[in-house]
Short mmCIF file of C-alpha atoms in Angstrom, two decimals:
data_model
loop_
_atom_site.label_atom_id
_atom_site.label_comp_id
_atom_site.label_asym_id
_atom_site.label_seq_id
_atom_site.Cartn_x
_atom_site.Cartn_y
_atom_site.Cartn_z
CA MET A 1 16.00 0.97 28.02
CA LYS A 2 13.83 2.38 25.10
CA ASN A 3 12.20 4.88 27.31
CA ASP A 4 15.52 6.00 28.45
CA ASN A 5 16.79 6.62 25.29
CA LYS A 6 13.72 8.79 24.39
CA ARG A 7 13.71 10.62 27.27
CA ASN A 8 17.56 11.29 26.80
CA GLY A 9 16.82 12.32 23.35
CA LEU A 10 14.24 14.75 24.42
CA ILE A 11 16.64 16.35 26.94
CA ILE A 12 19.28 16.79 24.42
CA ASN A 13 16.46 18.45 21.96
CA ILE A 14 15.74 20.76 24.82
CA LEU A 15 19.16 21.60 25.65
CA SER A 16 19.99 22.47 22.17
CA LEU A 17 17.11 24.91 21.72
CA ILE A 18 18.02 26.66 24.67
CA GLY A 19 21.77 26.64 23.68
CA PHE A 20 20.63 28.38 20.05
CA ILE A 21 18.84 30.94 22.05
CA ILE A 22 21.74 31.71 24.35
CA PHE A 23 24.14 31.58 21.29
CA TRP A 24 21.98 34.05 19.43
CA HIS A 25 21.44 36.42 22.51
CA VAL A 26 25.42 36.49 23.23
CA LEU A 27 26.18 37.20 19.58
CA VAL A 28 23.78 40.09 19.18
CA ALA A 29 24.84 41.69 22.80
CA LEU A 30 28.35 41.53 21.90
CA ALA A 31 27.69 43.13 18.79
CA ARG A 32 26.00 46.04 20.37
CA GLU A 33 28.72 46.06 22.89
CA GLN A 34 31.13 46.63 19.76
CA ILE A 35 33.25 43.80 21.32
CA PHE A 36 32.66 41.47 18.19
CA ASN A 37 30.90 41.59 14.84
CA ILE A 38 30.68 39.38 11.87
CA PRO A 39 32.04 41.42 8.88
CA PHE A 40 29.17 43.03 6.38
CA MET A 41 26.57 42.34 8.92
CA ARG A 42 24.49 44.58 11.13
CA LEU A 43 24.16 41.99 13.97
CA LYS A 44 23.35 44.83 16.37
CA ASP A 45 20.07 45.61 14.71
CA VAL A 46 19.25 41.93 15.10
CA PRO A 47 16.24 41.83 17.80
CA THR A 48 17.37 39.53 21.01
CA PRO A 49 15.37 36.43 21.85
CA ILE A 50 13.78 38.57 24.60
CA GLU A 51 12.94 41.49 22.58
CA THR A 52 11.65 38.99 19.90
CA TRP A 53 9.22 37.23 22.61
CA TYR A 54 8.03 40.57 23.82
CA ALA A 55 7.17 41.38 20.40
CA LEU A 56 5.35 38.23 19.97
CA VAL A 57 3.40 38.41 22.88
CA GLY A 58 2.67 41.92 22.33
CA SER A 59 1.42 41.74 18.75
CA MET A 60 -0.29 38.34 19.25
CA PHE A 61 -3.74 39.82 19.72
CA THR A 62 -3.39 43.39 19.39
CA ARG A 63 -5.28 44.74 16.53
CA THR A 64 -4.18 48.43 16.87
CA TYR A 65 -0.40 48.44 17.70
CA GLY A 66 1.05 51.00 14.89
CA PRO A 67 0.63 51.74 11.20
CA GLY A 68 -0.10 49.01 9.11
CA LEU A 69 -0.94 46.57 11.98
CA THR A 70 -4.40 46.40 11.83
CA TYR A 71 -4.46 42.43 13.03
CA GLY A 72 -2.84 40.39 15.57
CA ILE A 73 -0.67 37.81 14.60
CA ILE A 74 -3.25 35.47 15.58
CA ASN A 75 -5.43 36.89 12.57
CA HIS A 76 -2.21 36.28 10.18
CA ILE A 77 -1.85 32.87 11.38
CA GLU A 78 -5.60 32.13 10.68
CA ALA A 79 -5.68 33.76 7.37
CA SER A 80 -2.42 32.06 6.30
CA LEU A 81 -3.77 28.56 7.35
CA VAL A 82 -7.09 28.91 5.69
CA ARG A 83 -5.50 29.67 2.82
CA VAL A 84 -2.72 26.98 2.84
CA ILE A 85 -6.01 24.24 3.82
CA GLN A 86 -8.34 25.86 0.81
CA GLY A 87 -5.59 25.45 -1.63
CA SER A 88 -4.40 22.09 -0.41
CA ALA A 89 -8.00 20.79 -0.45
CA LEU A 90 -8.54 22.13 -4.02
CA ALA A 91 -5.22 20.39 -5.14
CA PHE A 92 -6.35 17.02 -3.47
CA ILE A 93 -9.60 17.15 -4.86
CA ILE A 94 -8.01 17.74 -8.52
CA GLY A 95 -4.67 15.95 -8.02
CA VAL A 96 -5.83 12.26 -6.76
CA PRO A 97 -8.18 11.61 -9.58
CA VAL A 98 -5.69 12.97 -12.07
CA GLY A 99 -2.89 10.65 -10.52
CA ILE A 100 -5.18 7.81 -10.51
CA GLY A 101 -5.93 8.64 -14.29
CA ILE A 102 -2.38 8.92 -15.21
CA GLY A 103 -1.02 5.89 -12.96
CA TYR A 104 -3.69 3.55 -14.06
CA SER A 105 -4.16 4.51 -18.00
CA ARG A 106 -1.31 4.48 -20.55
CA LEU A 107 -3.30 7.04 -22.90
CA ILE A 108 -4.10 9.15 -19.89
CA HIS A 109 -0.41 9.27 -18.95
CA ASN A 110 0.46 9.96 -22.55
CA ILE A 111 -1.90 12.89 -23.09
CA LEU A 112 -1.28 14.70 -19.68
CA ASN A 113 2.55 13.79 -19.01
CA PRO A 114 4.26 16.29 -21.25
CA ILE A 115 2.08 19.03 -19.85
CA ILE A 116 2.67 18.10 -16.19
CA GLU A 117 6.16 17.47 -16.50
CA ILE A 118 6.87 21.16 -17.67
CA VAL A 119 4.41 22.79 -15.50
CA ARG A 120 5.56 21.15 -12.37
CA ASN A 121 8.78 22.64 -12.97
CA MET A 122 7.74 26.10 -12.66
CA PRO A 123 8.02 27.09 -8.95
CA PRO A 124 4.70 28.24 -7.42
CA MET A 125 6.29 31.75 -7.12
CA ALA A 126 7.00 32.06 -10.84
CA TRP A 127 3.28 31.89 -11.12
CA ILE A 128 2.68 34.94 -8.74
CA PRO A 129 2.94 37.71 -11.29
CA LEU A 130 0.16 35.82 -13.53
CA ALA A 131 -2.01 35.13 -10.59
CA ILE A 132 -2.08 38.69 -9.98
CA PHE A 133 -2.97 39.68 -13.32
CA ILE A 134 -5.38 36.95 -14.12
CA LEU A 135 -7.13 36.26 -10.71
CA VAL A 136 -9.61 38.98 -9.23
CA SER A 137 -9.07 37.20 -6.06
CA GLY A 138 -7.78 34.22 -4.20
CA GLY A 139 -4.56 34.62 -5.77
CA SER A 140 -2.60 33.02 -3.05
CA ILE A 141 -4.85 30.06 -2.66
CA PHE A 142 -4.26 29.70 -6.51
CA ILE A 143 -0.12 29.62 -5.76
CA VAL A 144 -0.80 26.99 -2.91
CA PHE A 145 -2.69 25.01 -5.19
CA ILE A 146 0.04 25.00 -7.57
CA GLY A 147 2.70 24.16 -4.89
CA VAL A 148 0.41 21.31 -3.45
CA VAL A 149 -0.88 19.68 -6.47
CA PHE A 150 2.15 18.27 -8.22
CA PRO A 151 3.47 16.19 -4.92
CA ILE A 152 0.03 14.86 -5.04
CA ILE A 153 -0.09 14.00 -8.56
CA ILE A 154 3.31 12.42 -8.43
CA ASN A 155 2.81 10.32 -5.25
CA THR A 156 -0.77 9.33 -6.38
CA ILE A 157 0.87 7.99 -9.62
CA TYR A 158 3.40 6.34 -7.67
CA GLY A 159 0.99 4.55 -5.41
CA VAL A 160 -0.97 3.39 -8.27
CA ARG A 161 1.89 1.92 -9.95
CA SER A 162 3.18 0.20 -7.11
CA THR A 163 0.01 -1.64 -6.70
CA ASP A 164 0.82 -5.35 -5.97
CA SER A 165 -0.25 -7.00 -9.22
CA ARG A 166 -1.00 -10.34 -7.24
CA LEU A 167 -3.72 -8.40 -5.19
CA ILE A 168 -5.19 -7.32 -8.63
CA ASP A 169 -5.00 -11.08 -9.64
CA ALA A 170 -6.63 -12.17 -6.30
CA ALA A 171 -9.44 -9.35 -6.66
CA ARG A 172 -9.97 -10.77 -10.07
CA MET A 173 -10.34 -14.32 -9.11
CA LEU A 174 -12.92 -13.18 -6.67
CA GLY A 175 -14.96 -11.68 -8.97
CA ALA A 176 -14.00 -8.00 -8.98
CA SER A 177 -14.95 -5.75 -11.95
CA GLN A 178 -12.61 -3.52 -13.87
CA ALA A 179 -14.12 -0.73 -11.77
CA GLN A 180 -14.13 -2.54 -8.37
CA ILE A 181 -10.41 -3.29 -9.00
CA VAL A 182 -9.78 0.66 -9.07
CA THR A 183 -11.98 1.58 -6.12
CA LYS A 184 -11.41 -1.60 -3.83
CA VAL A 185 -7.94 -2.36 -4.59
CA ILE A 186 -5.85 0.33 -6.41
CA ILE A 187 -6.99 3.13 -4.22
CA PRO A 188 -6.63 1.66 -1.11
CA SER A 189 -3.47 0.39 -1.92
CA ALA A 190 -2.41 3.70 -3.00
CA PHE A 191 -3.84 5.66 -0.01
CA PRO A 192 -0.60 5.75 2.12
CA SER A 193 1.37 7.15 -0.83
CA ILE A 194 -1.19 9.70 -1.39
CA ILE A 195 -1.44 10.95 1.96
CA ALA A 196 2.42 11.12 1.83
CA GLY A 197 2.20 13.40 -1.20
CA LEU A 198 -0.20 15.46 0.81
CA ARG A 199 2.20 15.79 3.63
CA ILE A 200 4.93 16.99 1.13
CA GLY A 201 2.61 19.19 -0.62
CA PHE A 202 1.61 20.87 2.68
CA GLY A 203 4.96 21.79 3.40
CA VAL A 204 5.55 23.22 -0.09
CA GLY A 205 2.28 24.97 0.46
CA TRP A 206 3.35 26.77 3.41
CA MET A 207 6.28 28.02 1.88
CA ALA A 208 4.54 29.23 -1.25
CA ILE A 209 1.61 30.96 1.04
CA VAL A 210 4.29 33.16 2.62
CA ALA A 211 6.00 34.19 -0.50
CA ALA A 212 2.48 34.92 -2.19
CA GLU A 213 1.49 37.07 0.71
CA MET A 214 4.46 39.03 0.32
CA VAL A 215 3.96 39.82 -3.20
CA ILE A 216 0.29 39.98 -3.73
CA ARG A 217 -0.09 41.95 -0.80
CA SER A 218 -3.24 40.74 0.87
CA PRO A 219 -3.95 42.91 3.99
CA VAL A 220 -3.66 40.15 6.35
CA GLY A 221 -1.51 36.76 6.40
CA LEU A 222 1.94 35.97 7.94
CA GLY A 223 3.75 36.45 4.63
CA TYR A 224 2.48 40.11 4.60
CA PHE A 225 2.78 40.48 8.24
CA ILE A 226 6.77 39.89 8.35
CA TRP A 227 7.24 41.92 4.96
CA ASN A 228 5.31 44.98 6.45
CA MET A 229 7.21 44.88 9.57
CA GLY A 230 10.54 44.62 7.58
CA ASP A 231 9.30 47.69 5.85
CA LEU A 232 8.57 49.63 9.09
CA GLY A 233 11.89 48.48 10.83
CA ARG A 234 10.11 46.73 13.42
CA TYR A 235 12.43 43.76 13.17
CA ALA A 236 11.51 42.19 16.39
CA GLU A 237 8.03 41.60 15.09
CA MET A 238 9.33 40.57 11.92
CA VAL A 239 11.61 37.81 13.67
CA ALA A 240 8.64 36.66 15.58
CA GLY A 241 6.54 36.13 12.69
CA MET A 242 9.42 34.21 10.73
CA ILE A 243 9.39 31.97 14.21
CA VAL A 244 5.69 31.43 14.13
CA ILE A 245 5.87 30.50 10.50
CA GLY A 246 8.49 27.77 11.19
CA VAL A 247 6.67 26.52 14.17
CA ILE A 248 3.36 26.14 12.48
CA GLY A 249 5.02 24.50 9.46
CA TYR A 250 6.57 22.06 12.08
CA PHE A 251 3.09 21.15 13.52
CA MET A 252 1.21 20.94 10.34
CA ASN A 253 4.00 18.42 9.30
CA ILE A 254 3.38 16.54 12.77
CA SER A 255 -0.26 16.48 12.71
CA ILE A 256 -0.24 14.79 9.06
CA VAL A 257 2.16 12.04 10.39
CA LEU A 258 -0.52 11.30 13.45
CA LEU A 259 -3.24 11.61 10.78
CA GLN A 260 -1.45 8.81 8.72
CA LYS A 261 -1.10 6.57 11.70
CA ARG A 262 -4.49 7.03 12.75
CA VAL A 263 -6.14 6.29 9.48
CA ILE A 264 -3.66 3.85 8.02
CA LYS A 265 -3.96 1.19 10.93
CA TRP A 266 -2.88 -1.53 8.46
CA VAL A 267 0.71 -0.74 7.89
CA ASP A 268 3.18 -2.21 10.31
CA MET B 1 -19.64 -29.73 -10.21
CA GLY B 2 -16.09 -28.74 -10.75
CA ARG B 3 -14.50 -30.79 -13.39
CA LEU B 4 -11.48 -29.27 -15.03
CA ILE B 5 -10.11 -30.53 -18.37
CA LEU B 6 -7.07 -29.41 -20.27
CA LYS B 7 -6.92 -30.57 -23.54
CA GLY B 8 -3.19 -30.13 -25.38
CA VAL B 9 -2.30 -26.94 -23.86
CA SER B 10 0.79 -25.29 -24.36
CA ARG B 11 1.84 -21.93 -23.24
CA LYS B 12 5.19 -19.94 -25.20
CA PHE B 13 6.66 -17.24 -23.43
CA ASN B 14 8.64 -15.12 -25.68
CA GLY B 15 9.59 -18.05 -27.76
CA PHE B 16 10.10 -20.47 -24.87
CA LEU B 17 7.96 -23.07 -24.12
CA ALA B 18 6.70 -23.37 -20.61
CA VAL B 19 4.34 -26.01 -20.83
CA SER B 20 3.97 -28.31 -23.71
CA ASP B 21 0.77 -30.34 -24.73
CA VAL B 22 -0.58 -31.01 -21.42
CA ASN B 23 -3.66 -33.18 -20.69
CA LEU B 24 -5.40 -33.54 -17.59
CA GLU B 25 -8.78 -34.08 -15.84
CA ILE B 26 -9.87 -33.47 -12.59
CA ALA B 27 -13.14 -35.05 -11.87
CA ASP B 28 -15.56 -33.55 -9.21
CA GLY B 29 -14.62 -33.58 -5.65
CA GLU B 30 -11.18 -34.87 -6.50
CA PHE B 31 -7.91 -33.50 -4.94
CA VAL B 32 -5.11 -33.48 -7.36
CA CYS B 33 -1.61 -32.58 -6.77
CA LEU B 34 0.73 -31.41 -9.15
CA LEU B 35 4.55 -31.85 -8.41
CA GLY B 36 7.60 -30.96 -10.55
CA PRO B 37 10.98 -29.37 -10.44
CA SER B 38 10.92 -25.52 -10.08
CA GLY B 39 10.42 -23.75 -13.60
CA CYS B 40 8.52 -26.61 -15.11
CA GLY B 41 5.51 -24.60 -15.51
CA LYS B 42 3.24 -25.70 -12.71
CA THR B 43 2.21 -22.18 -11.63
CA THR B 44 1.50 -21.35 -15.35
CA ILE B 45 -0.88 -24.40 -15.51
CA LEU B 46 -2.87 -22.82 -12.45
CA ARG B 47 -2.72 -19.48 -14.01
CA LEU B 48 -4.22 -21.00 -17.36
CA ALA B 49 -6.93 -22.70 -15.15
CA ALA B 50 -7.73 -19.49 -13.31
CA GLY B 51 -7.90 -17.78 -16.80
CA LEU B 52 -5.47 -15.29 -15.45
CA ASP B 53 -3.42 -16.26 -18.44
CA ALA B 54 -4.37 -17.69 -22.05
CA PRO B 55 -2.87 -20.69 -23.60
CA THR B 56 -0.98 -20.52 -26.95
CA GLU B 57 -2.35 -23.58 -27.96
CA GLY B 58 -5.02 -26.03 -26.59
CA GLU B 59 -8.33 -25.28 -24.60
CA LEU B 60 -9.19 -25.66 -21.01
CA PHE B 61 -12.62 -26.55 -19.78
CA LEU B 62 -14.59 -26.18 -16.52
CA ASP B 63 -17.65 -28.32 -16.40
CA SER B 64 -17.40 -28.51 -19.86
CA LYS B 65 -17.42 -24.53 -20.26
CA LYS B 66 -14.60 -23.25 -22.12
CA ILE B 67 -12.35 -21.19 -19.90
CA GLU B 68 -11.68 -17.75 -21.56
CA GLY B 69 -10.81 -14.65 -19.44
CA VAL B 70 -10.81 -14.72 -15.75
CA ASN B 71 -12.34 -17.65 -14.32
CA ASP B 72 -13.99 -16.35 -11.14
CA GLU B 73 -15.64 -19.85 -10.69
CA CYS B 74 -12.24 -20.97 -9.04
CA GLY B 75 -10.54 -20.01 -5.89
CA PHE B 76 -7.27 -19.09 -5.85
CA VAL B 77 -4.72 -19.39 -2.96
CA PHE B 78 -1.24 -18.02 -3.25
CA GLN B 79 1.99 -19.14 -1.74
CA GLU B 80 2.38 -15.34 -0.39
CA TYR B 81 -1.00 -15.36 0.97
CA VAL B 82 -1.80 -12.03 -0.88
CA LEU B 83 -4.41 -10.88 1.50
CA PHE B 84 -5.65 -7.20 1.10
CA PRO B 85 -3.45 -5.44 3.80
CA TRP B 86 -5.99 -2.74 4.51
CA ARG B 87 -8.65 -5.15 5.40
CA THR B 88 -9.43 -7.13 8.56
CA VAL B 89 -9.76 -10.90 8.35
CA LYS B 90 -13.65 -10.44 7.95
CA GLY B 91 -13.00 -8.02 5.39
CA ASN B 92 -11.05 -10.26 3.39
CA ILE B 93 -12.99 -13.10 3.51
CA GLU B 94 -16.09 -11.04 2.69
CA PHE B 95 -14.28 -9.33 -0.51
CA GLY B 96 -15.65 -12.04 -3.15
CA PRO B 97 -19.39 -11.91 -1.77
CA GLU B 98 -18.92 -8.01 -1.66
CA MET B 99 -18.06 -7.91 -5.44
CA LYS B 100 -21.01 -9.99 -6.15
CA GLY B 101 -23.00 -7.16 -4.59
CA ILE B 102 -24.41 -9.60 -1.76
CA ARG B 103 -25.92 -7.61 1.12
CA LYS B 104 -24.01 -6.51 4.08
CA GLU B 105 -25.66 -9.10 6.60
CA GLU B 106 -25.58 -11.97 4.28
CA ARG B 107 -22.02 -11.52 3.56
CA GLU B 108 -21.35 -10.83 7.01
CA GLN B 109 -22.97 -14.44 7.98
CA ILE B 110 -20.98 -16.07 5.00
CA ALA B 111 -17.44 -14.46 6.46
CA LEU B 112 -18.23 -15.79 10.04
CA HIS B 113 -18.93 -19.21 8.44
CA TYR B 114 -15.65 -19.67 6.87
CA ILE B 115 -13.64 -17.89 9.83
CA ASP B 116 -15.25 -20.54 12.12
CA LEU B 117 -14.48 -23.38 9.62
CA VAL B 118 -10.68 -22.18 9.51
CA GLY B 119 -10.52 -21.65 13.23
CA LEU B 120 -10.08 -18.22 13.06
CA LYS B 121 -12.90 -16.98 15.66
CA GLY B 122 -11.75 -14.35 17.66
CA PHE B 123 -9.40 -12.88 14.92
CA GLU B 124 -12.12 -11.51 12.82
CA ASN B 125 -11.03 -7.82 13.29
CA HIS B 126 -7.47 -8.52 13.16
CA TYR B 127 -5.29 -6.85 10.06
CA PRO B 128 -2.96 -9.49 8.21
CA HIS B 129 0.17 -7.64 9.30
CA GLU B 130 -1.29 -8.84 12.97
CA LEU B 131 -1.06 -12.42 11.98
CA SER B 132 1.44 -15.46 11.71
CA GLY B 133 2.03 -17.26 8.46
CA GLY B 134 -0.13 -20.09 9.17
CA MET B 135 -3.40 -17.64 10.15
CA LYS B 136 -2.78 -15.64 7.08
CA GLN B 137 -3.04 -18.84 5.09
CA ARG B 138 -6.30 -19.87 6.54
CA VAL B 139 -7.49 -16.39 5.84
CA GLY B 140 -6.27 -17.19 2.17
CA ILE B 141 -8.20 -20.23 2.09
CA ALA B 142 -11.37 -19.05 4.01
CA ARG B 143 -11.23 -16.03 1.33
CA ALA B 144 -11.15 -18.43 -1.51
CA TYR B 145 -14.18 -20.93 -0.12
CA ALA B 146 -16.38 -17.75 0.69
CA ASN B 147 -16.64 -17.06 -2.96
CA SER B 148 -18.32 -20.54 -3.43
CA PRO B 149 -15.78 -21.89 -6.03
CA LYS B 150 -16.18 -25.00 -8.20
CA LEU B 151 -12.53 -25.72 -8.14
CA LEU B 152 -9.70 -24.46 -5.69
CA LEU B 153 -6.60 -23.73 -7.22
CA MET B 154 -3.67 -23.54 -4.86
CA ASP B 155 -0.14 -22.58 -5.71
CA GLU B 156 2.22 -23.87 -3.10
CA PRO B 157 0.06 -22.48 -0.39
CA PHE B 158 2.06 -23.78 2.55
CA GLY B 159 5.47 -23.22 0.73
CA ALA B 160 6.31 -20.21 3.03
CA LEU B 161 5.51 -21.86 6.33
CA ASP B 162 7.59 -23.65 8.76
CA ALA B 163 7.49 -27.59 9.02
CA GLN B 164 5.40 -27.80 11.94
CA THR B 165 2.87 -25.41 10.93
CA ARG B 166 3.03 -26.90 7.38
CA ASN B 167 2.12 -30.30 8.64
CA LEU B 168 -1.09 -28.69 10.83
CA MET B 169 -2.10 -26.85 7.85
CA GLN B 170 -2.20 -29.76 5.40
CA GLY B 171 -4.09 -31.52 8.18
CA GLU B 172 -6.57 -28.62 8.60
CA LEU B 173 -7.15 -28.31 4.63
CA LEU B 174 -8.05 -31.59 4.47
CA ARG B 175 -10.82 -31.36 7.19
CA ILE B 176 -11.98 -28.36 5.41
CA TRP B 177 -12.01 -29.82 2.02
CA GLN B 178 -13.57 -32.78 3.24
CA GLU B 179 -16.39 -30.55 4.67
CA GLU B 180 -16.97 -28.64 1.61
CA HIS B 181 -16.00 -31.08 -0.96
CA ILE B 182 -14.75 -29.09 -3.83
CA SER B 183 -12.09 -30.30 -6.43
CA ALA B 184 -8.69 -28.91 -5.88
CA LEU B 185 -5.61 -28.45 -8.02
CA PHE B 186 -2.85 -28.36 -5.78
CA VAL B 187 0.96 -27.46 -6.71
CA THR B 188 3.69 -28.39 -4.39
CA HIS B 189 7.56 -28.97 -4.30
CA SER B 190 6.88 -31.54 -1.68
CA VAL B 191 6.51 -35.10 -2.27
CA ASP B 192 5.54 -35.85 1.22
CA GLU B 193 2.80 -33.03 0.92
CA ALA B 194 1.48 -34.75 -2.33
CA VAL B 195 1.34 -38.17 -0.69
CA TYR B 196 -0.48 -36.73 2.34
CA LEU B 197 -3.07 -34.61 0.38
CA ALA B 198 -3.97 -36.29 -2.99
CA ASP B 199 -6.38 -38.62 -4.60
CA ARG B 200 -4.11 -38.33 -7.47
CA VAL B 201 -0.57 -37.21 -8.23
CA MET B 202 0.87 -35.62 -11.33
CA VAL B 203 4.78 -35.64 -11.85
CA MET B 204 5.85 -33.24 -14.38
CA SER B 205 8.94 -32.95 -16.28
CA ALA B 206 11.39 -30.42 -16.50
CA ARG B 207 10.99 -27.39 -18.76
CA PRO B 208 9.02 -27.65 -20.91
CA GLY B 209 6.68 -28.90 -18.64
CA MET B 210 4.69 -32.13 -19.62
CA VAL B 211 2.96 -34.73 -17.39
CA LYS B 212 5.19 -37.48 -16.81
CA ASP B 213 3.78 -39.82 -14.43
CA ILE B 214 0.37 -40.04 -12.75
CA PHE B 215 0.26 -41.77 -9.14
CA GLU B 216 -3.27 -42.78 -7.86
CA ILE B 217 -3.30 -42.65 -4.09
CA ASP B 218 -6.20 -44.83 -2.64
CA ILE B 219 -4.95 -44.82 0.98
CA PRO B 220 -7.65 -44.05 3.15
CA ARG B 221 -7.84 -40.68 5.24
CA PRO B 222 -6.39 -39.78 7.56
CA ARG B 223 -3.33 -40.94 6.52
CA VAL B 224 -0.14 -41.84 8.36
CA ARG B 225 2.92 -40.08 6.96
CA THR B 226 5.04 -42.87 7.65
CA SER B 227 2.81 -45.87 6.73
CA PRO B 228 4.75 -48.60 4.62
CA GLU B 229 2.19 -47.53 1.72
CA ALA B 230 3.07 -44.03 2.20
CA ASN B 231 6.81 -44.63 2.19
CA GLU B 232 6.16 -46.74 -0.90
CA LEU B 233 4.71 -44.27 -2.86
CA ARG B 234 6.92 -41.57 -1.57
CA ASP B 235 9.70 -43.57 -2.94
CA ALA B 236 8.64 -44.10 -6.40
CA ILE B 237 7.29 -40.54 -6.95
CA LEU B 238 10.82 -39.60 -5.75
CA LYS B 239 12.29 -41.73 -8.23
CA SER B 240 10.21 -40.26 -10.76
CA LEU B 241 10.71 -36.78 -9.93
CA GLY B 242 14.53 -37.23 -9.23
CA THR B 243 15.32 -37.36 -13.05
CA GLU B 244 13.45 -34.52 -13.71
CA ILE B 245 15.29 -32.33 -11.05
CA LYS B 246 18.61 -33.46 -12.38
CA ARG B 247 17.31 -32.53 -15.90
CA ALA B 248 15.75 -29.08 -14.59
CA ALA B 249 19.20 -28.30 -12.91
CA SER B 250 21.27 -29.05 -15.99
CA LEU B 251 19.02 -26.68 -18.03
CA LYS B 252 19.74 -23.65 -15.95
#
């Protein structure tokens, strides 16, 4: 029964994707035959799904495909992913201790909170001009860091604060010191929330990297790729790049959900 | 060892008096039940004995040492189990020894001894969410014992269990207590439970909580719940408690 529902759901998912691709194709085909067009749009310039597919396959590994295209899509994926992972790792290393400090200590909260509350409301993209000026290199990694660190801090604070006070009492009764309460009770208890923060952060970081690569103009990266293809009028490659960005974002999210389930076996 | 003394203990919370001038003494190895209407400060007394809370007036002593700050010579068993959900059964029971810095092999031995004692063999590597309520409380009891306390404080430990499991666990608790013989202060709502378990039952008055009546129980264990002596005692305790329950209801 449950399996049937799951299978039916999957079938509908697949049909929906196929339906969308057909709709996209028909819309562009009608525009090219001048039968139908949406006002103020140049639908006929939009690549069809098939053209996009060929562009994707054609530029996946090819290193010299045309002007400005010294890398294949696979290299762009790698470059963007590496930056997101580096920026996120940095954000994790800094964000978790900061979040624990703020969540645990009123004093640290009072010192850091006003700064964080203002800085976290500056979108990562707003940092791009500054990053270009002050950073000799690694500007895009810095932008990812800005995007990822705040979700991690906020979720860590939340996780620390929502530690069941009775668990802390239980630990004290069993002879735990203040430091042991932090390492043996508060941190494990906040862990699921910290991972949830990492998941949200990863999503933000992925959006931030694409924007950063467009502006910072690193010679390789998915953001750079779609911007450059747009400049060159290679719209099929551009759209292929957009789809790659979406699909990779989707799999990044799924892999963190799987990681969550593997690491946190104790939540039912 | 494990003699607990409360001398004129009172506790005020924001102006209202939760516990007033409580004097009580638990002898070494004695099992005392604290019985009273809800909100009479039973839990407050446990928290004071545990050192999780400090009295507004009066003093508490464990083996003539004044209780100040968390008293980790006590074991605490909570009504809602309060197990560490990220630790397995064994991990939970090892917690106390681990905090003391006892070596891994040694604390593993301690844990296995108590896992065996509470009848959880085969469940060492289960997580709390995989256990039933009764099994969780077995872990709670084992965890308290593994820290080798002088006094066991229990806050309605079987309150969340169904009636059958509850009876079974009472028997189990007595078995463990008789093996390890540590003094116990046990808070409960249930007269039946108190008569089955305790050497002495203290009935508390409605707010502010005071010790109203003390019943000595010398029925030999294992006790038969429906024996004439037990019935008689239950009757007397219910009468003493009844007036307090009515008073507590009118206070709300």
